[in-house]
């Protein structure tokens, strides 16, 4: 409000109050002076211990007008006197009547989920018909991930590091971790397991792409066999993405590793699905179905694969992972929708989900050298770890990752699922306020 | 169940005069926008007339989200948090992005404190034409000394207009700070089992929102909230169930946040229907590790809690790299999940291209388009850019999902008239689309297809070292 109007306003107020003081019965609530567009509010006992004082505030009610003027008014036998602006200390609230902490228990909400995610076994031991020393179970959950955390005896998400059968183009910070093994998939796989503690490895047979080296299935098989010789863990066999060639590759390797319960990635809608699935069924292998960020496509693909004869407990769904900042929110929501639908009874979606967190490296925020963004040796792995963990919270269970540090962060997070954790009452959380850091 | 309103549910509380003051053609149209949360009640100015007092009150009650909206700070820098209607963002776009507050404390050197405040003021990261910023400052009382704390608060006030959180469990300390900062409506942290009466009185006296804190004890959290609400008639709460991080307890934290939110939205437990506060900064007092490990952990805790229902977070690190993923994830998760950010497919001119300029191909994901355009412009390159309809997905995803194929690149080149624009008969496709090059060459017959870099940041180098040599090499 404009300053020069103040005097004029004061006069109005005084006149008004005089008028009011001469009347017997006055309703002071909600008084509006329409002509001036001001609301008047009179609050008794504006100052502690001075009941004769009133606070009077003028507040414009015109749209867009701002500003509020407050006066302190004294009511005395002589009349009303405007004393000026009241002290800033707001009036103390009226003391409450009963003040005792109520005890109201928080009732844990009943979750509506009725169904369960299939449990997929990765790897088979000798007695199970394979040759693996280490095997894993994936899935088997009956609630969405964020409610799972109260349980301790459940399968935790698993982490695979990527291995390539030919020297790949890798982002700087990733390359550094594998510099000595880039030409040797066997040494690479060993390093992932032994040095970086991956649960398993994902061997990408990129060289088999007819547009790249067109490596024949027999040679790809030898690579896989050599890796299996070198490590005890199950592996993911990744094709080149060529829908025809991958079928030949899968058939060759599935047969040669009969009963190993490996994971074959990926089966896509543009493949001849019965043909792709047949050797996996026959030789007891698992498959990853790659759908493209779309729940309906995921359903269609899953239905076709199950109809082709693959048991539900040999199937994993990959709804495609967009990098953080480059479409991850679509992956997050599609994964969440798939998992919720599955738990509510949608049979063809009741399978574990996989997530290629490696895609995070497509984001320039992950790999690019930009001084003001900080060191990419930390920024990059954090970008990949965040991509993985965000998807984990949406329901992903099997992670394909690249940077050892990123995997370590995400894996530590997941491992806590199976840990006996300290009771929260023993942790001095409150300290965050007064601790010096 | 999440509250789904129909226009009639709110229409009955509007003046029903169709006066048009709100900018809508009718009260019904306004009602429709209200339930979609596209407009706010204040836009209907007639409703503020005293005679509509009852209707206004009822309307606000009907529109109240299962998670209440709480405002911190004063205009123009006030932030509103909470206001959540659904558990999952695919049901309805989440509103009111998680507020990110950075801490300072009262035993910091003044210089350090001001540096941190300025960092928050100035932080800016531009993405798809949007500026991502931090939201405010949390001032912690480490000294337990009212004077020191007030001094720190007034120093902060001198250097920022952004909203504050005042943090201490000592009501005396907070009271003194509130005499200088109370009119800025900071968030008060926190009422707990010991001090809740005094804190409630402060919240009531200074009309500031109040954090209710009961670490690890949801029944206590609920009891405190209900008690304060009942005895003090307050309703602007933020709930703090505790942010536990060590020894894997981050999972318990996520679980508590999720259960509270589920109870508020699906269980209609309005006693816990308030915004949730997460404190990733607790990593710095609870978690064993070196500073970089703490930064990594803090960032991960922040992103996880943001995914799982935190409405406001207090962070400590002011390094850009751990903040970046958090602030980008916030920008992503709060967008409308139904619409991929995309640009119109077709031919775009960057700079002043002619028949000798390079012809580039990319996807119509908005971010991809802006990045390519930026890189080309920044390097002062004149180019033709063919944007293919990949249904708003990035090149890498689109190639994997068969949304960027040789056919649709070819079709877009033909339909957009791109092929007539250049004489050199060459086209450059993104590095991630390398595997399409053979097929595209078959379709384009006498054209040559170049596989460009994976990231357009390298486009200049590619054009100079490879493309220009190959295409114009002989001529130069
Ligand atoms: S301003 Fe209010 S009364 Fe007027 S048309 Fe809009 S909703 Fe109706």
Coordinates of N, CA, C and O in Angstrom, one line a residue, chain B residues 217-375:
Chain B
X217 N 10.2 -45.1 15.0 CA 9.0 -45.5 15.8 C 7.7 -44.8 15.2 O 7.3 -43.7 15.5
X218 N 7.1 -45.5 14.3 CA 5.9 -45.0 13.6 C 4.7 -44.7 14.5 O 4.0 -43.8 14.2
X219 N 4.6 -45.5 15.5 CA 3.5 -45.3 16.5 C 3.7 -44.0 17.2 O 2.8 -43.2 17.4
X220 N 4.9 -43.8 17.7 CA 5.2 -42.5 18.4 C 5.0 -41.3 17.4 O 4.5 -40.3 17.8
X221 N 5.4 -41.5 16.2 CA 5.3 -40.4 15.2 C 3.8 -40.1 15.0 O 3.5 -38.9 15.0
X222 N 3.0 -41.1 15.0 CA 1.6 -40.8 14.8 C 1.0 -40.2 16.1 O 0.2 -39.2 16.0
X223 N 1.4 -40.7 17.2 CA 0.9 -40.2 18.5 C 1.3 -38.7 18.7 O 0.4 -37.9 19.1
X224 N 2.5 -38.4 18.4 CA 2.9 -37.0 18.5 C 2.1 -36.1 17.6 O 1.7 -35.0 18.0
X225 N 2.0 -36.5 16.3 CA 1.2 -35.7 15.4 C -0.2 -35.5 15.8 O -0.7 -34.4 15.8
X226 N -0.9 -36.6 16.2 CA -2.3 -36.4 16.6 C -2.4 -35.6 17.9 O -3.3 -34.7 18.0
X227 N -1.5 -35.7 18.8 CA -1.5 -34.9 20.1 C -1.4 -33.4 19.8 O -2.1 -32.6 20.3
X228 N -0.4 -33.1 19.0 CA -0.1 -31.7 18.7 C -1.3 -31.1 17.9 O -1.7 -30.0 18.1
X229 N -1.8 -31.9 17.0 CA -2.9 -31.5 16.2 C -4.1 -31.2 17.1 O -4.8 -30.2 17.0
X230 N -4.4 -32.1 18.0 CA -5.5 -32.0 18.9 C -5.4 -30.8 19.9 O -6.3 -30.0 20.0
X231 N -4.3 -30.8 20.6 CA -4.1 -29.8 21.7 C -3.8 -28.4 21.2 O -4.1 -27.4 21.8
X232 N -3.1 -28.3 20.1 CA -2.6 -27.0 19.6 C -3.3 -26.6 18.3 O -3.0 -25.5 17.7
X233 N -4.2 -27.4 17.8 CA -5.0 -27.1 16.6 C -4.0 -26.7 15.4 O -4.3 -25.8 14.7
X234 N -3.0 -27.5 15.3 CA -2.0 -27.2 14.2 C -2.2 -28.3 13.1 O -2.8 -29.4 13.3
X235 N -1.8 -27.9 11.9 CA -2.0 -28.9 10.8 C -0.9 -28.8 9.7 O -0.9 -29.6 8.8
X236 N 0.1 -28.0 10.0 CA 1.2 -27.9 9.0 C 2.4 -28.7 9.5 O 3.3 -28.1 10.1
X237 N 2.3 -30.0 9.3 CA 3.4 -30.9 9.8 C 4.2 -31.4 8.6 O 3.7 -31.6 7.5
X238 N 5.4 -31.8 9.0 CA 6.3 -32.6 8.1 C 6.8 -33.7 9.0 O 7.2 -33.5 10.1
X239 N 6.7 -34.9 8.5 CA 7.0 -36.1 9.3 C 8.4 -36.6 9.1 O 8.9 -36.7 8.0
X240 N 9.1 -36.9 10.2 CA 10.5 -37.4 10.1 C 10.6 -38.8 10.8 O 10.7 -38.8 12.0
X241 N 10.5 -39.8 10.0 CA 10.6 -41.2 10.6 C 12.0 -41.6 10.9 O 12.3 -42.7 11.4
X242 N 13.0 -40.7 10.6 CA 14.4 -41.0 10.8 C 15.0 -41.5 9.5 O 14.3 -42.3 8.7
X243 N 16.2 -41.0 9.1 CA 16.9 -41.5 8.0 C 18.1 -42.3 8.5 O 19.1 -41.8 8.8
X244 N 17.9 -43.6 8.5 CA 19.0 -44.5 9.0 C 19.7 -45.0 7.8 O 19.1 -45.3 6.7
X245 N 21.0 -45.1 7.9 CA 21.8 -45.4 6.7 C 22.9 -46.5 6.9 O 23.3 -47.1 6.0
X246 N 23.3 -46.7 8.2 CA 24.5 -47.6 8.3 C 24.1 -49.0 8.4 O 22.9 -49.3 8.8
X247 N 25.0 -49.9 8.1 CA 24.7 -51.3 8.2 C 23.5 -51.8 7.4 O 22.8 -52.7 7.9
X248 N 23.2 -51.1 6.3 CA 22.1 -51.6 5.5 C 20.7 -51.1 6.0 O 19.7 -51.4 5.4
X249 N 20.7 -50.3 7.1 CA 19.4 -49.8 7.6 C 18.7 -48.8 6.6 O 17.6 -48.5 6.8
X250 N 19.4 -48.4 5.6 CA 18.8 -47.6 4.5 C 17.5 -48.3 4.0 O 16.5 -47.7 3.7
X251 N 17.6 -49.6 4.0 CA 16.4 -50.4 3.6 C 15.2 -50.2 4.5 O 14.1 -50.1 4.1
X252 N 15.5 -50.2 5.8 CA 14.5 -49.9 6.8 C 13.9 -48.5 6.6 O 12.7 -48.3 6.8
X253 N 14.8 -47.6 6.3 CA 14.3 -46.2 6.1 C 13.4 -46.2 4.9 O 12.3 -45.6 5.0
X254 N 13.8 -46.8 3.8 CA 12.9 -46.8 2.6 C 11.6 -47.4 2.9 O 10.5 -47.0 2.5
X255 N 11.7 -48.5 3.7 CA 10.5 -49.2 4.0 C 9.5 -48.4 4.9 O 8.3 -48.3 4.7
X256 N 10.1 -47.6 5.9 CA 9.2 -46.8 6.7 C 8.6 -45.7 5.9 O 7.4 -45.4 6.0
X257 N 9.3 -45.1 5.0 CA 8.8 -44.0 4.1 C 7.6 -44.6 3.3 O 6.6 -44.0 3.2
X258 N 7.8 -45.8 2.7 CA 6.8 -46.4 1.8 C 5.6 -46.7 2.6 O 4.5 -46.5 2.1
X259 N 5.8 -47.3 3.8 CA 4.6 -47.7 4.6 C 3.8 -46.5 5.0 O 2.6 -46.5 5.0
X260 N 4.5 -45.4 5.4 CA 3.8 -44.2 5.8 C 3.0 -43.7 4.7 O 1.8 -43.3 4.8
X261 N 3.6 -43.7 3.5 CA 2.9 -43.1 2.3 C 1.7 -44.0 1.9 O 0.7 -43.5 1.6
X262 N 2.0 -45.3 2.0 CA 0.9 -46.2 1.7 C -0.3 -46.1 2.6 O -1.5 -46.0 2.2
X263 N 0.0 -45.9 3.9 CA -1.0 -45.7 4.9 C -1.8 -44.4 4.6 O -3.1 -44.4 4.7
X264 N -1.1 -43.4 4.3 CA -1.8 -42.1 4.0 C -2.7 -42.2 2.8 O -3.8 -41.7 2.8
X265 N -2.2 -42.8 1.7 CA -2.9 -42.7 0.5 C -3.9 -43.9 0.3 O -5.1 -43.7 0.1
X266 N -3.4 -45.1 0.5 CA -4.3 -46.3 0.3 C -5.1 -46.6 1.5 O -6.2 -47.1 1.4
X267 N -4.5 -46.3 2.7 CA -5.1 -46.7 3.9 C -5.9 -45.5 4.5 O -6.6 -45.7 5.5
X268 N -5.9 -44.4 3.8 CA -6.6 -43.2 4.2 C -6.4 -42.8 5.7 O -7.3 -42.4 6.4
X269 N -5.2 -43.0 6.2 CA -4.9 -42.7 7.5 C -4.4 -41.2 7.5 O -3.2 -40.9 7.3
X270 N -5.3 -40.3 7.8 CA -5.0 -38.9 7.6 C -4.0 -38.4 8.7 O -3.4 -37.4 8.6
X271 N -3.9 -39.2 9.8 CA -2.9 -38.8 10.8 C -1.5 -38.8 10.3 O -0.6 -38.2 10.9
X272 N -1.2 -39.6 9.3 CA 0.1 -39.6 8.7 C 0.1 -39.0 7.3 O 1.1 -39.2 6.6
X273 N -0.9 -38.2 7.0 CA -1.1 -37.6 5.7 C -0.3 -36.3 5.5 O -0.9 -35.3 5.2
X274 N 1.0 -36.4 5.8 CA 1.8 -35.1 5.7 C 3.1 -35.4 5.0 O 3.5 -36.6 4.8
X275 N 3.7 -34.4 4.5 CA 5.0 -34.6 3.7 C 6.0 -35.3 4.6 O 6.0 -35.2 5.8
X276 N 6.9 -36.0 3.9 CA 8.0 -36.7 4.6 C 9.3 -36.1 4.5 O 9.7 -35.7 3.3
X277 N 10.1 -36.0 5.6 CA 11.4 -35.4 5.5 C 12.5 -36.5 5.6 O 12.4 -37.4 6.4
X278 N 13.4 -36.4 4.6 CA 14.6 -37.4 4.7 C 15.8 -36.6 4.9 O 15.9 -35.4 4.5
X279 N 16.8 -37.2 5.6 CA 18.0 -36.5 5.9 C 19.2 -37.3 5.5 O 19.9 -37.9 6.3
X280 N 19.5 -37.2 4.1 CA 20.7 -37.9 3.7 C 21.9 -37.4 4.3 O 22.9 -38.1 4.5
X281 N 21.9 -36.2 4.8 CA 23.1 -35.6 5.5 C 23.4 -36.4 6.8 O 24.6 -36.4 7.2
X282 N 22.5 -37.2 7.3 CA 22.8 -38.1 8.4 C 24.0 -39.0 8.1 O 24.6 -39.5 9.0
X283 N 24.2 -39.3 6.8 CA 25.3 -40.1 6.4 C 26.6 -39.6 7.1 O 27.5 -40.3 7.5
X284 N 26.7 -38.3 7.2 CA 28.0 -37.6 7.7 C 28.2 -37.9 9.2 O 29.3 -37.7 9.7
X285 N 27.1 -38.2 9.9 CA 27.4 -38.5 11.3 C 27.2 -40.0 11.7 O 27.6 -40.4 12.7
X286 N 26.6 -40.7 10.8 CA 26.3 -42.1 11.1 C 27.2 -43.1 10.3 O 27.3 -44.3 10.8
X287 N 27.7 -42.8 9.2 CA 28.3 -43.7 8.3 C 29.8 -43.7 8.3 O 30.4 -42.6 8.3
X288 N 30.4 -44.9 8.5 CA 31.9 -45.0 8.5 C 32.4 -44.9 7.0 O 31.9 -45.7 6.2
X289 N 33.4 -44.1 6.8 CA 33.9 -44.1 5.5 C 34.7 -42.8 5.2 O 34.5 -41.9 6.1
X290 N 35.4 -42.7 4.1 CA 36.1 -41.5 3.8 C 35.1 -40.5 3.2 O 33.9 -40.9 2.9
X291 N 35.5 -39.3 3.0 CA 34.6 -38.3 2.5 C 33.9 -38.6 1.2 O 32.7 -38.4 1.0
X292 N 34.7 -39.2 0.2 CA 34.1 -39.5 -1.0 C 33.1 -40.7 -0.9 O 32.0 -40.6 -1.6
X293 N 33.4 -41.6 0.0 CA 32.4 -42.7 0.2 C 31.1 -42.1 0.8 O 30.0 -42.5 0.5
X294 N 31.3 -41.1 1.7 CA 30.1 -40.5 2.3 C 29.3 -39.7 1.2 O 28.1 -39.7 1.2
X295 N 30.0 -39.0 0.3 CA 29.3 -38.3 -0.8 C 28.5 -39.3 -1.6 O 27.4 -39.0 -2.0
X296 N 29.2 -40.4 -2.0 CA 28.5 -41.4 -2.8 C 27.2 -41.9 -2.1 O 26.1 -41.9 -2.6
X297 N 27.4 -42.2 -0.8 CA 26.3 -42.8 0.0 C 25.2 -41.7 0.1 O 24.0 -42.1 0.0
X298 N 25.6 -40.5 0.4 CA 24.5 -39.5 0.6 C 23.7 -39.3 -0.6 O 22.5 -39.2 -0.6
X299 N 24.4 -39.3 -1.8 CA 23.7 -39.1 -3.0 C 22.7 -40.3 -3.3 O 21.6 -40.1 -3.7
X300 N 23.2 -41.5 -3.1 CA 22.4 -42.7 -3.3 C 21.1 -42.7 -2.3 O 20.0 -43.0 -2.7
X301 N 21.4 -42.3 -1.1 CA 20.3 -42.2 -0.1 C 19.3 -41.2 -0.6 O 18.0 -41.4 -0.6
X302 N 19.8 -40.1 -1.1 CA 18.8 -39.0 -1.5 C 18.0 -39.5 -2.7 O 16.8 -39.3 -2.7
X303 N 18.6 -40.1 -3.7 CA 17.9 -40.6 -4.9 C 16.9 -41.7 -4.5 O 15.8 -41.7 -5.0
X304 N 17.3 -42.6 -3.6 CA 16.4 -43.6 -3.2 C 15.2 -43.1 -2.5 O 14.0 -43.5 -2.7
X305 N 15.4 -42.2 -1.6 CA 14.3 -41.6 -0.8 C 13.4 -40.8 -1.7 O 12.2 -40.7 -1.5
X306 N 14.0 -40.1 -2.7 CA 13.2 -39.4 -3.6 C 12.2 -40.3 -4.4 O 11.1 -40.0 -4.7
X307 N 12.8 -41.4 -4.8 CA 12.0 -42.4 -5.5 C 10.9 -42.9 -4.6 O 9.8 -43.3 -5.1
X308 N 11.2 -43.0 -3.3 CA 10.2 -43.6 -2.4 C 9.8 -42.6 -1.4 O 10.0 -42.7 -0.2
X309 N 9.2 -41.5 -1.9 CA 8.2 -40.7 -1.2 C 8.8 -39.5 -0.3 O 8.0 -38.9 0.3
X310 N 10.1 -39.3 -0.3 CA 10.5 -38.1 0.5 C 10.0 -36.8 -0.3 O 10.1 -36.7 -1.5
X311 N 9.5 -35.9 0.5 CA 9.0 -34.6 -0.1 C 10.0 -33.5 0.2 O 9.9 -32.5 -0.5
X312 N 10.9 -33.7 1.1 CA 11.9 -32.7 1.4 C 13.2 -33.4 1.9 O 13.0 -34.4 2.7
X313 N 14.4 -33.0 1.4 CA 15.6 -33.7 1.8 C 16.6 -32.7 2.3 O 16.7 -31.6 1.7
X314 N 17.3 -33.0 3.4 CA 18.4 -32.2 3.8 C 19.8 -32.9 3.5 O 20.0 -34.0 3.8
X315 N 20.6 -32.1 2.7 CA 21.8 -32.7 2.2 C 23.0 -31.9 2.7 O 22.9 -30.7 3.1
X316 N 24.2 -32.5 2.7 CA 25.4 -31.8 3.3 C 26.4 -31.5 2.2 O 26.9 -30.4 2.1
X317 N 26.6 -32.4 1.3 CA 27.7 -32.2 0.3 C 27.4 -31.1 -0.6 O 26.2 -31.0 -1.1
X318 N 28.3 -30.2 -0.8 CA 28.1 -29.2 -1.9 C 29.1 -29.4 -3.1 O 29.4 -28.5 -3.8
X319 N 29.4 -30.6 -3.3 CA 30.2 -31.0 -4.5 C 29.1 -31.2 -5.6 O 28.0 -31.7 -5.3
X320 N 29.4 -30.8 -6.8 CA 28.4 -30.9 -7.8 C 28.1 -32.3 -8.2 O 27.0 -32.7 -8.4
X321 N 29.2 -33.2 -8.2 CA 29.0 -34.5 -8.8 C 28.0 -35.4 -8.0 O 27.2 -36.1 -8.6
X322 N 28.0 -35.3 -6.6 CA 26.9 -36.1 -6.0 C 25.5 -35.4 -6.0 O 24.5 -36.1 -5.9
X323 N 25.5 -34.1 -6.3 CA 24.1 -33.5 -6.4 C 23.5 -33.7 -7.7 O 22.3 -33.9 -7.9
X324 N 24.4 -33.8 -8.8 CA 23.9 -34.0 -10.1 C 22.9 -35.1 -10.3 O 21.8 -34.9 -10.9
X325 N 23.2 -36.3 -10.0 CA 22.2 -37.4 -10.2 C 20.9 -37.2 -9.4 O 19.9 -37.5 -9.9
X326 N 21.0 -36.6 -8.2 CA 19.8 -36.4 -7.4 C 18.9 -35.4 -8.1 O 17.7 -35.6 -8.3
X327 N 19.5 -34.3 -8.6 CA 18.7 -33.2 -9.1 C 18.1 -33.6 -10.5 O 17.0 -33.2 -10.9
X328 N 18.9 -34.4 -11.2 CA 18.4 -34.9 -12.5 C 17.3 -35.9 -12.3 O 16.3 -35.9 -13.0
X329 N 17.5 -36.8 -11.4 CA 16.4 -37.8 -11.1 C 15.1 -37.1 -10.6 O 14.0 -37.5 -11.0
X330 N 15.3 -36.0 -9.8 CA 14.1 -35.3 -9.4 C 13.4 -34.7 -10.7 O 12.1 -34.8 -10.8
X331 N 14.2 -34.2 -11.6 CA 13.5 -33.6 -12.8 C 12.8 -34.7 -13.6 O 11.8 -34.4 -14.2
X332 N 13.4 -35.9 -13.6 CA 12.8 -37.0 -14.4 C 11.5 -37.5 -13.7 O 10.5 -37.7 -14.3
X333 N 11.6 -37.8 -12.4 CA 10.6 -38.5 -11.7 C 9.3 -37.7 -11.5 O 8.2 -38.2 -11.4
X334 N 9.5 -36.4 -11.6 CA 8.3 -35.5 -11.4 C 7.7 -35.0 -12.7 O 6.9 -34.2 -12.8
X335 N 8.1 -35.6 -13.9 CA 7.5 -35.3 -15.1 C 6.2 -36.1 -15.3 O 6.0 -37.1 -14.6
X336 N 5.4 -35.7 -16.3 CA 4.2 -36.5 -16.6 C 4.6 -37.8 -17.3 O 5.2 -37.7 -18.4
X337 N 4.4 -38.9 -16.7 CA 4.9 -40.2 -17.3 C 4.2 -40.6 -18.6 O 4.7 -41.4 -19.3
X338 N 3.1 -39.9 -18.9 CA 2.3 -40.3 -20.1 C 2.9 -39.7 -21.3 O 2.6 -40.2 -22.4
X339 N 3.6 -38.6 -21.2 CA 4.1 -37.9 -22.4 C 5.6 -37.9 -22.5 O 6.2 -37.3 -21.7
X340 N 6.2 -38.7 -23.4 CA 7.6 -38.6 -23.5 C 8.0 -37.2 -24.0 O 7.3 -36.7 -24.9
X341 N 9.0 -36.6 -23.5 CA 9.4 -35.2 -24.0 C 9.9 -35.4 -25.4 O 11.0 -36.0 -25.5
X342 N 9.2 -34.9 -26.4 CA 9.7 -35.2 -27.7 C 9.5 -33.9 -28.6 O 8.8 -33.0 -28.2
X343 N 10.3 -33.9 -29.7 CA 10.1 -32.8 -30.6 C 9.5 -33.4 -31.9 O 9.5 -34.6 -32.1
X344 N 9.0 -32.5 -32.7 CA 8.3 -32.9 -34.0 C 9.4 -33.5 -34.9 O 10.4 -32.9 -35.2
X345 N 9.1 -34.7 -35.5 CA 10.0 -35.2 -36.4 C 10.0 -34.4 -37.7 O 9.1 -33.6 -38.0
X346 N 11.1 -34.4 -38.4 CA 11.2 -33.7 -39.7 C 12.6 -33.1 -39.9 O 13.6 -33.6 -39.2
X347 N 12.7 -32.2 -40.8 CA 14.0 -31.6 -41.1 C 14.2 -30.3 -40.4 O 13.4 -29.4 -40.5
X348 N 15.3 -30.1 -39.7 CA 15.6 -28.9 -39.0 C 16.9 -28.3 -39.6 O 17.9 -29.0 -39.9
X349 N 16.9 -26.9 -39.6 CA 18.1 -26.2 -40.1 C 18.9 -25.7 -38.8 O 18.3 -25.0 -38.0
X350 N 20.1 -26.0 -38.8 CA 20.9 -25.4 -37.7 C 21.9 -24.5 -38.3 O 22.7 -24.9 -39.2
X351 N 21.9 -23.2 -37.9 CA 22.8 -22.2 -38.5 C 22.2 -21.9 -39.9 O 21.0 -21.9 -40.1
X352 N 23.1 -21.8 -40.9 CA 22.6 -21.5 -42.3 C 23.2 -22.6 -43.2 O 24.1 -22.3 -43.9
X353 N 22.6 -23.7 -43.2 CA 23.1 -24.8 -44.0 C 22.9 -24.6 -45.5 O 21.9 -23.9 -45.9
X354 N 23.8 -25.1 -46.3 CA 23.6 -25.1 -47.8 C 23.8 -26.5 -48.3 O 23.9 -27.4 -47.6
X355 N 23.9 -26.6 -49.7 CA 24.0 -27.9 -50.3 C 25.3 -28.7 -50.0 O 25.4 -29.8 -50.3
X356 N 26.3 -28.0 -49.4 CA 27.5 -28.6 -49.0 C 27.6 -29.0 -47.5 O 28.5 -29.5 -47.0
X357 N 26.5 -28.6 -46.8 CA 26.6 -28.8 -45.3 C 26.3 -30.3 -45.0 O 25.6 -31.0 -45.8
X358 N 26.8 -30.7 -43.8 CA 26.5 -32.1 -43.5 C 25.0 -32.3 -43.1 O 24.3 -31.4 -42.7
X359 N 24.6 -33.6 -43.4 CA 23.2 -34.0 -43.1 C 23.3 -35.0 -42.0 O 23.8 -36.1 -42.1
X360 N 22.7 -34.6 -40.8 CA 22.8 -35.5 -39.7 C 21.5 -36.1 -39.3 O 20.4 -35.5 -39.6
X361 N 21.5 -37.2 -38.7 CA 20.3 -37.9 -38.3 C 20.3 -38.1 -36.8 O 21.3 -38.4 -36.2
X362 N 19.1 -37.8 -36.2 CA 19.0 -38.1 -34.8 C 17.5 -38.5 -34.4 O 16.7 -38.6 -35.3
X363 N 17.3 -38.8 -33.1 CA 16.0 -39.3 -32.6 C 15.2 -38.1 -32.2 O 15.7 -37.0 -31.9
X364 N 13.9 -38.3 -32.0 CA 13.1 -37.1 -31.6 C 12.8 -37.0 -30.1 O 11.9 -36.3 -29.6
X365 N 13.6 -37.8 -29.3 CA 13.6 -37.6 -27.8 C 14.1 -36.1 -27.6 O 15.1 -35.7 -28.1
X366 N 13.3 -35.3 -26.8 CA 13.6 -33.9 -26.7 C 15.1 -33.7 -26.2 O 15.8 -32.8 -26.8
X367 N 15.5 -34.5 -25.3 CA 16.8 -34.3 -24.7 C 17.9 -34.5 -25.8 O 18.9 -33.8 -25.9
X368 N 17.7 -35.6 -26.5 CA 18.7 -35.9 -27.6 C 18.7 -34.8 -28.6 O 19.8 -34.3 -29.0
X369 N 17.6 -34.3 -29.0 CA 17.5 -33.2 -30.0 C 18.2 -32.0 -29.5 O 19.1 -31.4 -30.2
X370 N 17.9 -31.6 -28.3 CA 18.5 -30.4 -27.8 C 20.1 -30.5 -27.6 O 20.8 -29.6 -27.8
X371 N 20.5 -31.7 -27.2 CA 21.9 -31.9 -27.0 C 22.6 -31.8 -28.4 O 23.6 -31.1 -28.5
X372 N 22.1 -32.5 -29.4 CA 22.7 -32.4 -30.7 C 22.7 -31.0 -31.3 O 23.7 -30.5 -31.7
X373 N 21.6 -30.3 -31.1 CA 21.5 -29.0 -31.6 C 22.5 -28.1 -30.9 O 23.2 -27.3 -31.6
X374 N 22.6 -28.2 -29.6 CA 23.5 -27.4 -28.8 C 24.9 -27.6 -29.3 O 25.7 -26.7 -29.5
X375 N 25.3 -28.9 -29.5 CA 26.7 -29.2 -29.8 C 27.0 -28.7 -31.2 O 28.1 -28.2 -31.4

